[in-house]
Short mmCIF file of C-alpha atoms in Angstrom, two decimals:
data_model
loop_
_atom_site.label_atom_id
_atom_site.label_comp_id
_atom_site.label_asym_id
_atom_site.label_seq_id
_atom_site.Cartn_x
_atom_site.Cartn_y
_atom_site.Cartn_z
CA UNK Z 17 32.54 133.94 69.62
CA UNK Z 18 34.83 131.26 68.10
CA UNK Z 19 36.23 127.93 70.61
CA UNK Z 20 39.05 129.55 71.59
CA UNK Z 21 37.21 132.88 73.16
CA UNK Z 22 35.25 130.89 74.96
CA UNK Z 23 37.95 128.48 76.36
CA UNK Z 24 39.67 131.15 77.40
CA UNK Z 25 36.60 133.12 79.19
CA UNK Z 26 35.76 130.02 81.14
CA UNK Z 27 39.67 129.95 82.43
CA UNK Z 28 39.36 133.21 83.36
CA UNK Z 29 36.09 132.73 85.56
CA UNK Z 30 37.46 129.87 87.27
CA UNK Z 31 40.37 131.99 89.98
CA UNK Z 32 42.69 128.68 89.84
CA UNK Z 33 45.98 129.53 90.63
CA UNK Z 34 47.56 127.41 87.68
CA UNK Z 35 46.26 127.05 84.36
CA UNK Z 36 47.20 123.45 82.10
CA UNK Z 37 46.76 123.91 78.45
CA UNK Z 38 47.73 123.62 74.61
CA UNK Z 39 49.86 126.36 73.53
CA UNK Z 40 50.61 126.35 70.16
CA UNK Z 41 54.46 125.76 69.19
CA UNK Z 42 56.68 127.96 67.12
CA UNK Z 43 57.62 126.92 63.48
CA UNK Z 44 55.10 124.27 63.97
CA UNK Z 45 51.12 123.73 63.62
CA UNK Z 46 50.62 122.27 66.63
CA UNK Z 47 49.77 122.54 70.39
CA UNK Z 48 51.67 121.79 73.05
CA UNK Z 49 50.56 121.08 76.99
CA UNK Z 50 52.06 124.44 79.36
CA UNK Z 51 51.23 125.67 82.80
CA UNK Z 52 50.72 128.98 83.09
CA UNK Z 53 49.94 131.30 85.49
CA UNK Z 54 46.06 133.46 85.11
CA UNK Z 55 47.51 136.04 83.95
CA UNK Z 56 48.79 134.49 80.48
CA UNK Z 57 45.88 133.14 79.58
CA UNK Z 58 45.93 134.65 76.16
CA UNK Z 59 48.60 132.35 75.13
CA UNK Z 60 46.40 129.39 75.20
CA UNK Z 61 45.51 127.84 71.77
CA UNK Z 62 42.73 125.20 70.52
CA UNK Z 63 42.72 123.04 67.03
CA UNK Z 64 42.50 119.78 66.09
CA UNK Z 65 45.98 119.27 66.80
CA UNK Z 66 45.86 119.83 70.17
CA UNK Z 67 46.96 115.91 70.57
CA UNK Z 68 48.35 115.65 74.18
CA UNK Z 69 46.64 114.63 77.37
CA UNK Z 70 46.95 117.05 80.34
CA UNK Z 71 45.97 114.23 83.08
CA UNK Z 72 49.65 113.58 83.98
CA UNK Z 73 51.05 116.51 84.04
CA UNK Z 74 48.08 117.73 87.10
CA UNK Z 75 49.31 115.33 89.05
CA UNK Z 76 52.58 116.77 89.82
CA UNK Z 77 50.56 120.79 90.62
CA UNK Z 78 49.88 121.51 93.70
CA UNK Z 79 47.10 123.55 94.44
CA UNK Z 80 43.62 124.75 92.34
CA UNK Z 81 44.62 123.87 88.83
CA UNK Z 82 42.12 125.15 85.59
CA UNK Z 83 42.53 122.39 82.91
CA UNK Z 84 41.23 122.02 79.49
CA UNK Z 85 40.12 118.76 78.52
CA UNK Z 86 38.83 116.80 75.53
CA UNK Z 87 36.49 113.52 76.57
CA UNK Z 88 39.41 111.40 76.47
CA UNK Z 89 41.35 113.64 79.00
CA UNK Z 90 38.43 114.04 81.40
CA UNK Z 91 37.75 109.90 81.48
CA UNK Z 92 41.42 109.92 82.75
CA UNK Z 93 41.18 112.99 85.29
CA UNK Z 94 38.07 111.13 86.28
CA UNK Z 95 40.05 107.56 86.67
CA UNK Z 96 42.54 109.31 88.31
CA UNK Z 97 40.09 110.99 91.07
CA UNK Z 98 38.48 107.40 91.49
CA UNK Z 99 41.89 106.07 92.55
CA UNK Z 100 42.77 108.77 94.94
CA UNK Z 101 45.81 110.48 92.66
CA UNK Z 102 43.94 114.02 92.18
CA UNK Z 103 41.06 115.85 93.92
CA UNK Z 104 37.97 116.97 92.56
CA UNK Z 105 37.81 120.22 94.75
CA UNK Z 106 41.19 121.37 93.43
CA UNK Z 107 40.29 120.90 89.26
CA UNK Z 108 38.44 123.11 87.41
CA UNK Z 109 37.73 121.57 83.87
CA UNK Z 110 37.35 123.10 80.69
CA UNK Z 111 35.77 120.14 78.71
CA UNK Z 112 35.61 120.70 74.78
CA UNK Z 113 33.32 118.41 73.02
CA UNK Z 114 35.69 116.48 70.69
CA UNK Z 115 35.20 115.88 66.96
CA UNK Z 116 38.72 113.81 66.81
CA UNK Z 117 42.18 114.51 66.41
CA UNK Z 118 44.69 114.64 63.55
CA UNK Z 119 47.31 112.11 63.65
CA UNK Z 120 50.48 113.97 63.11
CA UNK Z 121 52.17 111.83 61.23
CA UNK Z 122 49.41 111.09 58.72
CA UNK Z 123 49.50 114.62 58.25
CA UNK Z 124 53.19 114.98 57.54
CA UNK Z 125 52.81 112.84 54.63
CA UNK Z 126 49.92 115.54 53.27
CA UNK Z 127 51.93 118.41 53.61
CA UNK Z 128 55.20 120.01 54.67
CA UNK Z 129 53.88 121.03 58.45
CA UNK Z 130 56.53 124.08 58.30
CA UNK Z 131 54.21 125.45 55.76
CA UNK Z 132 51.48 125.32 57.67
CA UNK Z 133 50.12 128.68 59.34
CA UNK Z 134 46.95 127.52 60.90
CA UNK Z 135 45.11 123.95 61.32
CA UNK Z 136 40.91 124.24 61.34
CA UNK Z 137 38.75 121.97 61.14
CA UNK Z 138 35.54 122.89 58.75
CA UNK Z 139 32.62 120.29 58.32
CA UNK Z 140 34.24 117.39 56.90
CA UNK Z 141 37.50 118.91 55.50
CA UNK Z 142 40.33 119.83 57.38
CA UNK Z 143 41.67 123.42 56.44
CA UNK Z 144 45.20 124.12 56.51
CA UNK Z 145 46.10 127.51 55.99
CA UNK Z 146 49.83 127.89 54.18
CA UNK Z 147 51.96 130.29 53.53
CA UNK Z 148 50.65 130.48 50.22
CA UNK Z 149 47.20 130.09 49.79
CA UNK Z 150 44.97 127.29 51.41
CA UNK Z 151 44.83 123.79 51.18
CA UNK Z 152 41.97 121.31 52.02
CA UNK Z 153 42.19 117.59 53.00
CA UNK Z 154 39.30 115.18 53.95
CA UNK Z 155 39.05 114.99 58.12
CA UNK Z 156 38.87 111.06 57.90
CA UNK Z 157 42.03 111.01 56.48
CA UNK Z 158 43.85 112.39 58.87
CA UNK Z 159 41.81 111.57 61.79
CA UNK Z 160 43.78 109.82 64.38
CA UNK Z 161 43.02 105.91 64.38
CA UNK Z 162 42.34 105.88 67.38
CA UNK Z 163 39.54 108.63 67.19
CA UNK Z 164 37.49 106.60 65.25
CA UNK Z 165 36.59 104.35 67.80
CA UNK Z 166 36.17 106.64 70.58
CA UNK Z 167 33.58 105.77 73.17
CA UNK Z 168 33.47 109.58 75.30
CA UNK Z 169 33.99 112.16 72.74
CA UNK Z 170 32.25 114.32 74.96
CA UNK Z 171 34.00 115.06 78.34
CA UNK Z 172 32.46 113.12 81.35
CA UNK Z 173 33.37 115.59 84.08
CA UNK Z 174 33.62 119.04 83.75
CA UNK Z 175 32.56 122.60 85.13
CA UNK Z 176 32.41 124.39 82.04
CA UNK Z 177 31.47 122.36 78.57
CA UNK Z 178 32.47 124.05 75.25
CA UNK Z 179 30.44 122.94 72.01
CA UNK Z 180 27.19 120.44 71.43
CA UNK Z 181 27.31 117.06 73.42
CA UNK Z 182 28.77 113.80 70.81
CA UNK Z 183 27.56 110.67 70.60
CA UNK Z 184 30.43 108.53 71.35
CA UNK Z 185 29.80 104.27 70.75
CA UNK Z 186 31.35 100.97 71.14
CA UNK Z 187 32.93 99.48 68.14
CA UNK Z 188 34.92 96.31 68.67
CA UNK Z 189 34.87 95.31 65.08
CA UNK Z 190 38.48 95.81 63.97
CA UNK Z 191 39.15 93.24 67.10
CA UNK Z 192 36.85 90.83 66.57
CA UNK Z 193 38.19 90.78 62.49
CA UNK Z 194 41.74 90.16 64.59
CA UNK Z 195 40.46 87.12 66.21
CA UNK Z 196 39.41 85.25 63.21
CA UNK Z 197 42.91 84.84 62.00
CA UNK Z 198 44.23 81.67 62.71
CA UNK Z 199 47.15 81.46 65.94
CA UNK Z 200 50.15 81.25 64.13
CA UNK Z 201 48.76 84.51 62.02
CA UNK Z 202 48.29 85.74 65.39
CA UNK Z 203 51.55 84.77 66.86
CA UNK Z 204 53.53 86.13 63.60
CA UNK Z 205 51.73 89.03 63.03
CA UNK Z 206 52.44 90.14 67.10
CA UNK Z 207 55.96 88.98 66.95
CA UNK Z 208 56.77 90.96 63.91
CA UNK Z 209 55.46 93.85 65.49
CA UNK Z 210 57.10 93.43 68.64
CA UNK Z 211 60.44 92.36 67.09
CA UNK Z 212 60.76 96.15 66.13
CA UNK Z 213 60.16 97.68 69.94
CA UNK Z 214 63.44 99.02 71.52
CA UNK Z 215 61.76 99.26 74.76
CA UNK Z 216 62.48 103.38 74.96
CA UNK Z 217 59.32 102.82 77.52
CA UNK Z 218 57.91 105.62 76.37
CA UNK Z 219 54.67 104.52 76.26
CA UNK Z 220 54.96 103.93 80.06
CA UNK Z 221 55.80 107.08 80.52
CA UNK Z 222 53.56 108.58 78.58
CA UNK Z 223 50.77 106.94 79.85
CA UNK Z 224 48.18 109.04 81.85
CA UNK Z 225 47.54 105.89 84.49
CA UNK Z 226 51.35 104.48 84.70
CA UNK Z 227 51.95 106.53 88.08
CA UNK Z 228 53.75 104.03 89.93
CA UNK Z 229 57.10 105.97 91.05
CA UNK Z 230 58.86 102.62 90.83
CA UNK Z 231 58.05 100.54 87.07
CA UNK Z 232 58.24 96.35 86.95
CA UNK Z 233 61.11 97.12 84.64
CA UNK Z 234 62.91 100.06 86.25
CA UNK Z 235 66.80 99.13 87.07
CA UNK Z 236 66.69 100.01 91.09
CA UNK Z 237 64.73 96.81 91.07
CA UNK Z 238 67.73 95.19 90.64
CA UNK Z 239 70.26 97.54 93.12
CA UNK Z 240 72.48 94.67 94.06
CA UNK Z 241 75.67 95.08 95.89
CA UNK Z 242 78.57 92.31 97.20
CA UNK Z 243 77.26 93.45 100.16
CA UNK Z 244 73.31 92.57 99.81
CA UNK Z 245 72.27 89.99 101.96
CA UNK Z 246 70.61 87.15 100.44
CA UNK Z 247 67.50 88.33 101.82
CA UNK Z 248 67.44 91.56 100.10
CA UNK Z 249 68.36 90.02 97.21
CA UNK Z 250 65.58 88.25 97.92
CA UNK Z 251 63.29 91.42 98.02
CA UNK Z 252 64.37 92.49 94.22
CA UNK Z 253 62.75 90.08 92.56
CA UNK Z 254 63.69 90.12 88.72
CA UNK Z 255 60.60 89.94 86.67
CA UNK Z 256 61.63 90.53 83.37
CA UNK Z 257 65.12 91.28 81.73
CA UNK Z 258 66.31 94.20 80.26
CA UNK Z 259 67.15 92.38 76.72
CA UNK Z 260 65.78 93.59 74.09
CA UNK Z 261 64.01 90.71 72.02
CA UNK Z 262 61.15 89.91 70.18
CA UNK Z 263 60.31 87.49 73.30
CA UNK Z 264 60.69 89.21 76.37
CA UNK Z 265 59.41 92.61 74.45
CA UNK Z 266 56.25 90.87 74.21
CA UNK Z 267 56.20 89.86 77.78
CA UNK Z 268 57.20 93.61 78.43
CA UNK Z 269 53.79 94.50 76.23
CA UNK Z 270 51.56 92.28 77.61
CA UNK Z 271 52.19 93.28 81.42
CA UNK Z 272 51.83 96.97 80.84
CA UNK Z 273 48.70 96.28 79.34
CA UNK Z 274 47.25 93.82 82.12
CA UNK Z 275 48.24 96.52 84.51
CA UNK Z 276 45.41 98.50 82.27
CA UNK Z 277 42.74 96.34 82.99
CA UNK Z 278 39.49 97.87 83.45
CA UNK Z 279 41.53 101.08 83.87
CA UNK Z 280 42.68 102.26 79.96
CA UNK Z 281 40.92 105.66 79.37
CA UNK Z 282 41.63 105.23 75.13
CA UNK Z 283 43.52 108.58 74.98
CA UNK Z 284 46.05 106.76 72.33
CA UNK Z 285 49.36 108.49 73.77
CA UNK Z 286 50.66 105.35 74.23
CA UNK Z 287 50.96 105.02 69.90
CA UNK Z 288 51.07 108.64 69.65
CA UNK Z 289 54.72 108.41 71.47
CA UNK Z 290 55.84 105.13 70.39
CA UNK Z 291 58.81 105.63 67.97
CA UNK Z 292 58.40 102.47 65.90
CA UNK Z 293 54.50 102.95 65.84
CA UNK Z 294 53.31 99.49 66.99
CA UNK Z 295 49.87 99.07 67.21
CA UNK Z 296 49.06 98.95 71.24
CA UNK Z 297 46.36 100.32 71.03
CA UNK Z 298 44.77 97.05 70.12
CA UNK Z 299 46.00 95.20 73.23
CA UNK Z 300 44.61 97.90 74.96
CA UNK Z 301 41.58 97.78 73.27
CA UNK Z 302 41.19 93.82 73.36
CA UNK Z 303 41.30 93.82 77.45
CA UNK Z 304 38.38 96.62 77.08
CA UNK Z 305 36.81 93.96 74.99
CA UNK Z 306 37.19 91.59 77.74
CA UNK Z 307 36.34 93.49 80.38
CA UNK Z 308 33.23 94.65 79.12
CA UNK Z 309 31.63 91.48 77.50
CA UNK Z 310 33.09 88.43 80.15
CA UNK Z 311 32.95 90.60 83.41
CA UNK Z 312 30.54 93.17 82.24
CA UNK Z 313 32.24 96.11 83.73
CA UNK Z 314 31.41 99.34 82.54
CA UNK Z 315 34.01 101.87 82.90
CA UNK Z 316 31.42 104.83 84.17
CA UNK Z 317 30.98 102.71 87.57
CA UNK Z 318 32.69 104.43 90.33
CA UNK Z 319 34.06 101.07 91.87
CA UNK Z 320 37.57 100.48 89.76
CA UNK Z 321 37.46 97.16 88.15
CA UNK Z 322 39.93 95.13 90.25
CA UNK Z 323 37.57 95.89 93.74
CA UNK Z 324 34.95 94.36 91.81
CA UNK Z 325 34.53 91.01 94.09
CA UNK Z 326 32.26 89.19 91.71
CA UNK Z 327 33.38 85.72 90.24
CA UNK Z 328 32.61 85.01 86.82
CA UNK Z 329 32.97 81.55 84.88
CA UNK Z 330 32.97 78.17 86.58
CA UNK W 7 58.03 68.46 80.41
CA UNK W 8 58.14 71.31 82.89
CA UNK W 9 54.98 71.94 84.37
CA UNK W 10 55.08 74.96 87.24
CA UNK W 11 52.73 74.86 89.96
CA UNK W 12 51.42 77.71 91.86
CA UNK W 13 49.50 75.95 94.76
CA UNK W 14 47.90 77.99 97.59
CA UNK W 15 49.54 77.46 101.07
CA UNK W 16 45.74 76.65 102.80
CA UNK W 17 44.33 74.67 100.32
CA UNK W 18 45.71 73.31 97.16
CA UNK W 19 49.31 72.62 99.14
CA UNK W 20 47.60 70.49 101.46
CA UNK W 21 45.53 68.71 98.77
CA UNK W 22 48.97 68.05 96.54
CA UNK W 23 50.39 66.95 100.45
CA UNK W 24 47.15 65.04 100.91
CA UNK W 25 47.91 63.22 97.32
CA UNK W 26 51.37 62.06 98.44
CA UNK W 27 50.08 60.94 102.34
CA UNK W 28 47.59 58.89 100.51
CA UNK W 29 50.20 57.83 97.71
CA UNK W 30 48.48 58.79 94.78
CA UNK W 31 50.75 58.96 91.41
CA UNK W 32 51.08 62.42 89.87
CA UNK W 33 53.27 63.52 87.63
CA UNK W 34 56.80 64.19 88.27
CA UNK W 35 56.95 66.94 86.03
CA UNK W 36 54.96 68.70 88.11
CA UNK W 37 56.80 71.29 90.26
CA UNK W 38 55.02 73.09 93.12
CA UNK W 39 55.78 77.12 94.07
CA UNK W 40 53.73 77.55 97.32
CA UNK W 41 52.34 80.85 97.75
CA UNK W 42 50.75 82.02 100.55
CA UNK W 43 47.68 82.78 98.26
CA UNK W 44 46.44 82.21 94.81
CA UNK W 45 46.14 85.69 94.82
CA UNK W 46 49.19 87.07 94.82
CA UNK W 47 50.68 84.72 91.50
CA UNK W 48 51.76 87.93 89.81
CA UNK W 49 50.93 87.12 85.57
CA UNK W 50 54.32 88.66 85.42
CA UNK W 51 55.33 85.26 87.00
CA UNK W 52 53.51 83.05 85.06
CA UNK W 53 55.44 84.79 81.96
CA UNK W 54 58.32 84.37 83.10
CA UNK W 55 58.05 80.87 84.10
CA UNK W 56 57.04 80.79 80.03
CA UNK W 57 60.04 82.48 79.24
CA UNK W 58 62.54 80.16 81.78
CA UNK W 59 61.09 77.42 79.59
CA UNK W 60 57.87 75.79 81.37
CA UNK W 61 55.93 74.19 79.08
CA UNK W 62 52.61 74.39 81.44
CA UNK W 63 51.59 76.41 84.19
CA UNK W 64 48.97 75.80 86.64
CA UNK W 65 47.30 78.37 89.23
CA UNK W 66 45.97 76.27 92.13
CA UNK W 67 43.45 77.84 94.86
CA UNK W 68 40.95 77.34 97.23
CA UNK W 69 37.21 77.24 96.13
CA UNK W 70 35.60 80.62 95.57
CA UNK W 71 34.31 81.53 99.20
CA UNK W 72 36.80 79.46 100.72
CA UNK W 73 39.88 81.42 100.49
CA UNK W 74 42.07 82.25 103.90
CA UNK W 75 42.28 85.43 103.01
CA UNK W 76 38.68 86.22 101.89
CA UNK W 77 38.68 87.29 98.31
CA UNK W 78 42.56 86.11 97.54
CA UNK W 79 40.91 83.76 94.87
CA UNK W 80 38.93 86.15 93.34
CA UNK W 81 41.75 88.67 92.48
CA UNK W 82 43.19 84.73 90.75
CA UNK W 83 40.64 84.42 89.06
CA UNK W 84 40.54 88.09 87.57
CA UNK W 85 44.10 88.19 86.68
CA UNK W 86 43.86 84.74 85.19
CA UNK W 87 41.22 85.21 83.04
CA UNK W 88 42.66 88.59 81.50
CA UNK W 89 45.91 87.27 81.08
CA UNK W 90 44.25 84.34 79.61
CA UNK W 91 42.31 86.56 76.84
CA UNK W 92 44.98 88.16 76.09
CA UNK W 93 47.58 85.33 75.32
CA UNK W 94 44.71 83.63 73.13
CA UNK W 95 44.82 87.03 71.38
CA UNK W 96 48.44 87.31 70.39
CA UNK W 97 48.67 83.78 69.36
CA UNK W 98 50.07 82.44 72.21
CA UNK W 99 48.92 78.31 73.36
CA UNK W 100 46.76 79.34 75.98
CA UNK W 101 46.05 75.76 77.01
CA UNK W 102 49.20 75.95 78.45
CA UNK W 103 47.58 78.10 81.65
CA UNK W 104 45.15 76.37 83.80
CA UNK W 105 42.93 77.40 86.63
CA UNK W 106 41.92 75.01 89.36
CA UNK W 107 40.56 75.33 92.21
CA UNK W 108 41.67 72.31 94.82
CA UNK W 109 40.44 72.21 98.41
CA UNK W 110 43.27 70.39 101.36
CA UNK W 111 40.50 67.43 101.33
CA UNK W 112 40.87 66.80 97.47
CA UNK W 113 44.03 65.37 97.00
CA UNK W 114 42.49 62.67 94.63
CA UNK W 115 40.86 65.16 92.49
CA UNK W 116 44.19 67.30 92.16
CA UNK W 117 46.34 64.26 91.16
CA UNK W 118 43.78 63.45 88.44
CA UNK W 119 43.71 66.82 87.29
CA UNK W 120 47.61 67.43 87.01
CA UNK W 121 47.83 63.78 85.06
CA UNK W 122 44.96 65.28 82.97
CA UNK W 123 46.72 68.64 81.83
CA UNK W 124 49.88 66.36 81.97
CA UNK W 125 48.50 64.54 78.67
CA UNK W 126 47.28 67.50 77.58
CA UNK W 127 51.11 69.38 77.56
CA UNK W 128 52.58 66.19 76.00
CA UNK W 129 49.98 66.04 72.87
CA UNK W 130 51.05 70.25 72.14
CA UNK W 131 54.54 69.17 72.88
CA UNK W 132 57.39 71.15 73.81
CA UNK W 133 56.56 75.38 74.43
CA UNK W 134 58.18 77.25 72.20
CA UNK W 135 56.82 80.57 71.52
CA UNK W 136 58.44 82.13 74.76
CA UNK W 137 61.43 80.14 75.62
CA UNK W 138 64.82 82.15 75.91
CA UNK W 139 66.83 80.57 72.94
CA UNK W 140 70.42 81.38 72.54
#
């Protein structure tokens, strides 16, 4: 019985009235997230290009939801249930034991992806089945970035789990080689990167844990009429501009990552949907850092980071 | 210079009021924001203060246990620290941010301190890296 059998046996023992998961797309190789109803549960689809995370989209179902979920998605359902935005009782998870992702775009450059029939993932090659004939490319590289350093590869909340338990492990390395530049490297090397953003915000909206219904940087901050009173005026305050430059870009960056802090789950959709492909990741990744080696938070507690009440430093 | 001041409405405000009753010199380029709590100094503040062209910002409180409000100074302290990190990270003068924690009885100590980071802001010079330049 191959993954997706069994994926789709476990949805069907689970009598949730909604069902989240990767359908595959037409003309294309890869999944896409859908709700469907028990009933068209054969649609459902598994492969290493099953990128997207499903923990957004259960927040806006009502009722008993089935989900499948790779580790990454399940350490967001589970932030998510720790902060009080979905319930435990109303999920049933699917986890699949991960063995990494294919970034799309690395795999674009392989291959013309309206070639491909069928993506599979066979020891250490991926297996791309064409039109004509077969083609084989090493997994690592294609292998989403991000994947690489993954800390849960196997879920860490689930009803039902699908393949062997992973290893996952903490690997700062790539960060700590960051550091070692000098500041100005620093400073030029961020700056250049953020010079490109054109703050589409899609990686706030992308995000699994950016649920606020009203953004730092969403316009009806600023709903100002002749007729507001200085007082509501007052109440808007104006945190950061809607200019787009290098500066106030990495202002825009840095907030939406401290507003991550202790939170982040690592599911990478925030590069996955950025446009220009700037590295966030590793501000992402550098708060983990922080929060793990000066406040020595582990992200498995069940207390989120910021009720922590423990001072650390002089 | 422009140095911003976010000074706690229990503690540090009293200490900076305490410095002036007893008529000790601080800088002039020292401008206070009271808050009603160190607490609740957004970082999105303290960036933008960087952008609107401060060249030093300081985040005064009261003395971990102390706090008004509790635990006010321990969110400060949090937020500060990861905001911190991460400006060192992308290159930014992170000596520019300060920390200090000021009771209403230590107005001495928080005049010395402010003509401390003071020097400290004139030998960097001028902030650059976020100003808003035409």
């Amino acid at each position: 019985m191959n993954e997706i059998e069994k994926i789709k046996d476990a949805l069907k023992s689970s009598n949730a009235e909604k069902i989240v998961a990767f359908v595959r797309k037409e003309s294309e190789p890869r999944e896409v997230l859908k709700v469907l109803s028990p009933n068209e549960v054969d649609k459902i689809s598994f492969s290493p290009l099953s990128l997207n995370n499903p923990a957004k989209l259960l927040m806006q179902i009502n009722g008993k939801v089935a989900v499948v979920a790779k580790g990454c998605d399940s350490m967001a359902i589970r932030q998510l249930i720790k902060e009080g935005k979905l319930k435990r009782e109303n999920l049933f998870i699917v986890g699949i034991s991960c063995k990494g992702v294919v970034d799309y775009r690395k795999l674009a450059k392989f291959v013309n992806l309206s070639e491909v029939n069928d993506v599979e993932l066979n020891g250490n090659d991926l297996v791309l089945k064409l039109k004509n004939g077969e083609k084989r490319i090493p997994f690592l590289e294609v292998v989403d970035e991000n994947c690489l350093y993954c800390g849960h590869p196997t879920p860490v909340i689930y009803d039902v789990l699908i393949g062997e338990p992973r290893e996952g492990k903490r690997d700062f390395s790539d960060i700590e080689q960051f550091e070692r530049l000098s500041r100005e490297e620093r400073w030029n090397y961020w700056i250049s990167q953020f010079e490109r953003c054109i703050r589409c915000h899609a990686c706030r909206s992308v995000c699994p844990l950016c649920y606020c219904e009203e953004c730092m940087v969403d316009p009806s901050n600023l709903a100002v009429s002749p007729m507001s009173t200085p007082e509501e005026k007052a109440s808007y305050p104006r945190i950061l501009g809607k200019t787009v430059n290098a500066r106030d870009n990495t202002i825009y960056h840095l907030l939406r990552v401290l507003h991550h802090a202790g939170r982040c789950v690592g599911c990478g959709e925030c590069e996955r949907a950025c446009p220009m492909e700037l590295p966030l990741r590793m501000l992402e990744r550098k708060l983990e850092k922080v929060v793990v080696e000066i406040f020595g938070y582990d992200l498995n507690e069940d207390i989120p980071f910021f009720s922590k009440l423990d001072i650390v430093g002089d | 210079m422009k140095i911003v001041t976010f000074a706690c409405n229990w503690c540090s405000y009293a200490g900076a009021d305490l410095a002036g009753v007893s008529r000790l010199k601080y800088p002039e380029d020292v401008r206070i924001v009271r808050v009603m709590c160190s607490g609740m100094v957004n970082p999105a503040w303290i960036l933008r203060a960087f952008r609107q062209g401060a060249d030093g910002v300081v985040i005064t409180g009261c003395h971990p246990g102390d706090c008004h409000y509790m635990v006010g100074n321990y969110y400060a302290k949090k937020r500060y620290l990861l905001l911190k990190e991460l400006m060192k990270f992308v290159g930014f003068e992170d000596e520019r941010l300060k920390l200090l924690w000021a009771s209403a009885s230590e107005g001495k100590k928080f005049a010395e301190e402010m003509d401390s980071f003071k020097k400290l802001i004139e030998q960097l010079g001028e902030q650059k890296q976020l100003r808003w330049t035409p």
